[in-house]
Amino acid sequence: MLDIRGLAASIVGKPILKGIDLTVPEGEVHAIMGPNGSGKSTLGYVLSGREDYEVTAGSVTFNGIDLLGMEPEQRAAAGVFLAFQAPIELPGVNNANFLRTALNALRRSRGQDELDAVQFLKLARAESKRLAMPEDMLKRNVNVGFSGGEKKRNEVLQMAILRPKLAILDETDSGLDIDALRIVADGVNALRGPDFSALVITHHQRLLDHLVPNRVHVLAHGRIVRSGGPELAKELEKSGYAGLIAEAA
Amino acid sequence: MSATLTGSAGFLAKFETLQGRLPGDSNMRAAAAAAFRAAGLPGGTQHQRRLESWKYTSLRPVAEARFAPDAPPRHEVETILSGLALLDAPRLVFVDGAYRADLSQPPAIGFASFAEQAEMGTLTWPDREPMVALNTMLASDGASLHVSADQDGGVVQLVSLATRDIDIHPRHCIRLDPGAQLTLLEVSAGQGTYLLNTVAEFHVAEGARLTHVRLQDEASTAFHVSTAYANVAKGGTYDSFTLNIGGRLSRTEVHAELAGVGAVVHLNAAQLLDRTQHGDFTTVIRHVAPNCTSRQTVKNVLSDRSRGVFQGRIEVARDAQKTDGYQMNQALLLSPQAEIDAKPELEIFADDVKCSHGTTVGELDAEQIFYLRSRGVPEHEARSILVRAFLAEALDAVANETVRAWLERSVETWWARRAV
Amino acid sequence: MPAVTETLDTVQSVTQSGYKWGFETAIEMDLAPKGLNEDIIRLISVRKQEPEWMLEWRLKAYAAWLKMEEPHWARVDHPPIDYQDLHYYAAPKKKPGPKSLDEVDPELLRTYEKLGIPLKERALLAGVDPDTVQQTQVAVDAVFDSVSVATTFRETLRKAGVIFCPISEAVREHPELVQQYLGSVVPVADNFFAALNSAVFTDGSFVFIPKGVRCPMELSTYFRINARSTGQFERTLIIAEAGSHVSYLEGCTAPQRDENQLHAAVVELVALDDAQIKYSTVQNWYPGDSEGKGGIYNFVTKRGACRGARSKISWTQVETGSAITWKYPSCILQGDDSVGEFYSVAVTNNYQQADTGTKMIHIGKGTRSTIISKGISAGHSNNTYRGLVRMLPGAAHARNFTQCDSLLIGDRCGAHTVPYIESRNLTAKVEHEATTSKIAEDQLFYCRQRGLSEEDAVGLIVNGFCKDVLKELPMEFAVEAQKLLAVSLEGSVG
């Protein structure tokens, strides 16, 4: 269970998150919606430990452990996965090589045996196939020369292979066509189960048609201004954020 | 200069003769003389120790030339001046090294000549640069300009003309106070076998902006050496463009230091050389403060048996984090006998920097020429169009349209006088 | 992928030991007295049972050396070297000329085992099916201090017509070839260190590939300095006759010592018409400790002559060791349409200094060259790329492409790029690009978010940065090289 209490964070002295309270029970998918600049991506970065963000107040525990005191790789080992809004390019670093290194680092930290190349390739190929990804994507360099949609799908592939306990999807749906959107949603749905939870940051109701959330939260000016069931997303699609924000202010 | 001695010995003899009559700090001159005596003219004699900074340029022809400062002028100053088509703006004219009030039109910001008020400045390194030592030893005139805080000094033309076989060592010092602005057009031309060995320094204070445009259109028998030092403070800009088309042998050297946070330096240049001309453009950009930007576009167009040299070093000191340095240097060879030598250098001691340089050397694209010809453009014109397109990237950086148009006319003149 | 895993393992394994190859081998040594004079040169020549012409050649080089000055133009800094305070000959004591490996001192064999010879690693790179990876055979010549101690697979090679033997043996058994080619690419008085080498070289490898022969296996030499206060001066000569092909690998290690040791090798390559020589180096001489104490001075002259039309010489180097590296593997592109390549990774950490690069001299028509250089500086080190591309008037339609990238890790190191570009032919085309940057924060974060430690993330990103060079290495070496990169950067992050 992810438990966020009174979380405030700033970047270069500028406050972005101003007191977030949010609980995501195990097995649930929560959507975070809200206008640009409301702090949605910051929340993802703070949860995964990006260093340029300074946490000024509050706490975050994940399955009882204090996340904020951990290094990014320790959080990853604990099961936190961030699907980046703009995935980073790593020139010269082979995608499969990268994934296997990451997977084995995680497995080591969990006391599991590492996978050898053959076992890994078998797994990676199966997952690529399931996500309808061309196999050559594994041979290419991490995100280098990938189209916007390919980068997003590559994030989902990484998630499928690394099998996190908490996935934070930062606008993974943006820039995807309808077929790709469904593939991404199916990818997440396939992971759903009692020990998987997700925070889905999105602008659009579209993704939530395929990936039905347990709860929807609206973030504005660094605070959650409203929470509700899946119907809240539909309502927002019609009426926009303006009314909500005015109400909260 | 002694009638019997040439080269370094000749210059030192001249110094002995003039000593005591030269304006300014005599100790500094004596020290410079000692430095020059030790170093000599770069490449001046066969047995001299080679200086890495003069790897591709030898001043042997200067060492062998016989200058006769006492001979009467052989050329009309008016003829030379009219050929330059100067802009209708304030001008300071020096003839054979001496300020000529009758030909000048001083700017509103005021001006002092070096002869009256010798200002040696603080940025130069006579002990490291033999030609700066030579200048420091023999300088007798030059211009001092000072633009006060937040003032716009407008356009000032600094003109050096030579009418006889003489060695000239002008010394200029330009100071811009915080927030000041100035556009300086420096033009040199002449007739005869002479040496112009200029040293100039530029102080650009906080937030000030100096635009420095140079046209070197010396006689085809002349030697031109110019060493400039610029120091740019916080948020200041030194934006320079140099067009070298004249001289038998020229060396243009610039040392620019980005001394304050957010300083900007542009050192753009084009060299158009033909016959047996030798043109050397050498720059050192020194990033000392963080968050500074430097940009360089240098183009060489080399025809006949000419030789172009470009040496460009970007230095980034340990504290100059977030430096953004970029340099592009391209050479176009128009003849089988032409030669280009380039040495673009990076010397980096800070880790959070973005520095890059690119160099390309080659000839005009045969396909492009063919394309133009297939559309009915005669070959000569096609080549001319492509060469101008090649130069445009550097020239376009000159923001002042009047000045750019004036430079473009010089390019046209150069193109017109040579046979392709 | 095993490569990376092994890299990680290696990183862990050396955390305590520092320099993994720092063991010293306990072997009885035959040492010449310290100092350099004509008598020492005569002694070397006698020990090597050399013919008279070889001795004269050496003495000529020595005479030239005496008149020369140590070069000072490189961006390296070291206390003066006392050339009289070195042993110029050191050899393991043993019966002359072992007929097989069985006769070699077992201690020595253990040394090579520790060095990982023959290399057994299989590079199973990502996306490659295990069954498509071929296990190749490598013939090894091992040079221990000054003497070649073991050359393997000689019989197999002989059947193919290939000569692969210690150069001291070639001087005796193939004098006509040695006399024709030795010093023809790097003349005795070429430079200070080459002259010194010519006077005192004691061993090295000799390779001759006859006309039309494709060498059936990779040839490899392992150089190791073991004795104290010795200089190592090996000489390598490779001749590829018309239409022949050879791939040659060179590995270097030395034990950990407080003092600096001098290594001044000369490598000459000759490629005739249509011949191809691929020369790969993984240089891991002892770099000195983290305070900059000790380490090898690696002052090496390597040059290849593409004498024949369409010949090709390709240098690939991974330089991670040595206190000071001074080396510029070069190509003289004389034959029309000949090709020169230089792929380099140079890593410096702690107080290491590297001044390395290449020279591509384009003489013939249609000659082409490619230079890819990746420099990584960490700690208090300085890393300089110095390169020359020269297009001579006859080099019509010649081409060069150069890419030099530098990466800085930490703010106490320096990265420098000093290219010289000279063109005297209008149809020749030269393109040069250079960049300097650091590892981007967002790249590091991305890797760490996926579970990699910061050090592993740096290793991965650095290997990616070097990929264009590493892929040029023979597969066995690529694995070794990747490990070395990570080990060399040990302690540079955080």
PDB file of N, CA, C and O in Angstrom, chain C residues 427-446:
ATOM      1  N   THR C 427      40.177  18.484 -54.179  1.00  0.00           N
ATOM      2  CA  THR C 427      39.135  17.456 -54.287  1.00  0.00           C
ATOM      3  C   THR C 427      39.071  16.584 -53.034  1.00  0.00           C
ATOM      4  O   THR C 427      38.200  15.752 -52.892  1.00  0.00           O
ATOM      5  N   ALA C 428      40.037  16.781 -52.151  1.00  0.00           N
ATOM      6  CA  ALA C 428      40.012  16.007 -50.894  1.00  0.00           C
ATOM      7  C   ALA C 428      38.979  16.624 -49.961  1.00  0.00           C
ATOM      8  O   ALA C 428      38.739  17.817 -49.990  1.00  0.00           O
ATOM      9  N   LYS C 429      38.376  15.788 -49.159  1.00  0.00           N
ATOM     10  CA  LYS C 429      37.326  16.261 -48.273  1.00  0.00           C
ATOM     11  C   LYS C 429      37.637  15.819 -46.848  1.00  0.00           C
ATOM     12  O   LYS C 429      37.923  14.643 -46.609  1.00  0.00           O
ATOM     13  N   VAL C 430      37.604  16.770 -45.941  1.00  0.00           N
ATOM     14  CA  VAL C 430      37.886  16.454 -44.544  1.00  0.00           C
ATOM     15  C   VAL C 430      36.714  16.922 -43.698  1.00  0.00           C
ATOM     16  O   VAL C 430      36.237  18.038 -43.853  1.00  0.00           O
ATOM     17  N   GLU C 431      36.262  16.065 -42.833  1.00  0.00           N
ATOM     18  CA  GLU C 431      35.214  16.459 -41.900  1.00  0.00           C
ATOM     19  C   GLU C 431      35.666  16.093 -40.501  1.00  0.00           C
ATOM     20  O   GLU C 431      36.086  14.969 -40.252  1.00  0.00           O
ATOM     21  N   HIS C 432      35.570  17.042 -39.627  1.00  0.00           N
ATOM     22  CA  HIS C 432      36.008  16.801 -38.253  1.00  0.00           C
ATOM     23  C   HIS C 432      34.945  17.325 -37.299  1.00  0.00           C
ATOM     24  O   HIS C 432      34.447  18.428 -37.469  1.00  0.00           O
ATOM     25  N   GLU C 433      34.601  16.522 -36.316  1.00  0.00           N
ATOM     26  CA  GLU C 433      33.645  16.966 -35.299  1.00  0.00           C
ATOM     27  C   GLU C 433      34.184  16.582 -33.934  1.00  0.00           C
ATOM     28  O   GLU C 433      34.751  15.504 -33.767  1.00  0.00           O
ATOM     29  N   ALA C 434      33.986  17.453 -32.979  1.00  0.00           N
ATOM     30  CA  ALA C 434      34.416  17.116 -31.624  1.00  0.00           C
ATOM     31  C   ALA C 434      33.404  17.643 -30.631  1.00  0.00           C
ATOM     32  O   ALA C 434      32.826  18.712 -30.834  1.00  0.00           O
ATOM     33  N   THR C 435      33.160  16.887 -29.589  1.00  0.00           N
ATOM     34  CA  THR C 435      32.254  17.348 -28.539  1.00  0.00           C
ATOM     35  C   THR C 435      32.855  17.027 -27.171  1.00  0.00           C
ATOM     36  O   THR C 435      33.642  16.107 -27.031  1.00  0.00           O
ATOM     37  N   THR C 436      32.457  17.807 -26.205  1.00  0.00           N
ATOM     38  CA  THR C 436      32.845  17.527 -24.822  1.00  0.00           C
ATOM     39  C   THR C 436      31.597  17.666 -23.973  1.00  0.00           C
ATOM     40  O   THR C 436      30.858  18.631 -24.119  1.00  0.00           O
ATOM     41  N   SER C 437      31.363  16.701 -23.128  1.00  0.00           N
ATOM     42  CA  SER C 437      30.170  16.776 -22.294  1.00  0.00           C
ATOM     43  C   SER C 437      30.367  15.946 -21.052  1.00  0.00           C
ATOM     44  O   SER C 437      31.415  15.347 -20.842  1.00  0.00           O
ATOM     45  N   LYS C 438      29.350  15.903 -20.208  1.00  0.00           N
ATOM     46  CA  LYS C 438      29.417  15.006 -19.055  1.00  0.00           C
ATOM     47  C   LYS C 438      28.235  14.051 -19.159  1.00  0.00           C
ATOM     48  O   LYS C 438      27.383  14.204 -20.025  1.00  0.00           O
ATOM     49  N   ILE C 439      28.184  13.090 -18.259  1.00  0.00           N
ATOM     50  CA  ILE C 439      27.042  12.177 -18.255  1.00  0.00           C
ATOM     51  C   ILE C 439      25.832  12.967 -17.764  1.00  0.00           C
ATOM     52  O   ILE C 439      25.886  13.609 -16.720  1.00  0.00           O
ATOM     53  N   ALA C 440      24.760  12.926 -18.532  1.00  0.00           N
ATOM     54  CA  ALA C 440      23.591  13.726 -18.180  1.00  0.00           C
ATOM     55  C   ALA C 440      22.923  13.174 -16.922  1.00  0.00           C
ATOM     56  O   ALA C 440      22.811  11.967 -16.743  1.00  0.00           O
ATOM     57  N   GLU C 441      22.487  14.095 -16.073  1.00  0.00           N
ATOM     58  CA  GLU C 441      21.810  13.703 -14.833  1.00  0.00           C
ATOM     59  C   GLU C 441      20.584  12.841 -15.120  1.00  0.00           C
ATOM     60  O   GLU C 441      20.290  11.891 -14.409  1.00  0.00           O
ATOM     61  N   ASP C 442      19.846  13.209 -16.193  1.00  0.00           N
ATOM     62  CA  ASP C 442      18.604  12.473 -16.445  1.00  0.00           C
ATOM     63  C   ASP C 442      18.886  11.043 -16.900  1.00  0.00           C
ATOM     64  O   ASP C 442      18.120  10.134 -16.622  1.00  0.00           O
ATOM     65  N   GLN C 443      20.031  10.842 -17.572  1.00  0.00           N
ATOM     66  CA  GLN C 443      20.397   9.469 -17.948  1.00  0.00           C
ATOM     67  C   GLN C 443      20.699   8.631 -16.704  1.00  0.00           C
ATOM     68  O   GLN C 443      20.281   7.484 -16.595  1.00  0.00           O
ATOM     69  N   LEU C 444      21.450   9.243 -15.782  1.00  0.00           N
ATOM     70  CA  LEU C 444      21.781   8.530 -14.545  1.00  0.00           C
ATOM     71  C   LEU C 444      20.516   8.178 -13.770  1.00  0.00           C
ATOM     72  O   LEU C 444      20.346   7.060 -13.290  1.00  0.00           O
ATOM     73  N   PHE C 445      19.619   9.159 -13.669  1.00  0.00           N
ATOM     74  CA  PHE C 445      18.382   8.928 -12.910  1.00  0.00           C
ATOM     75  C   PHE C 445      17.544   7.825 -13.546  1.00  0.00           C
ATOM     76  O   PHE C 445      16.993   6.958 -12.866  1.00  0.00           O
ATOM     77  N   TYR C 446      17.461   7.865 -14.872  1.00  0.00           N
ATOM     78  CA  TYR C 446      16.677   6.858 -15.590  1.00  0.00           C
ATOM     79  C   TYR C 446      17.191   5.455 -15.260  1.00  0.00           C
ATOM     80  O   TYR C 446      16.412   4.551 -14.942  1.00  0.00           O
TER      81      TYR C 446
END
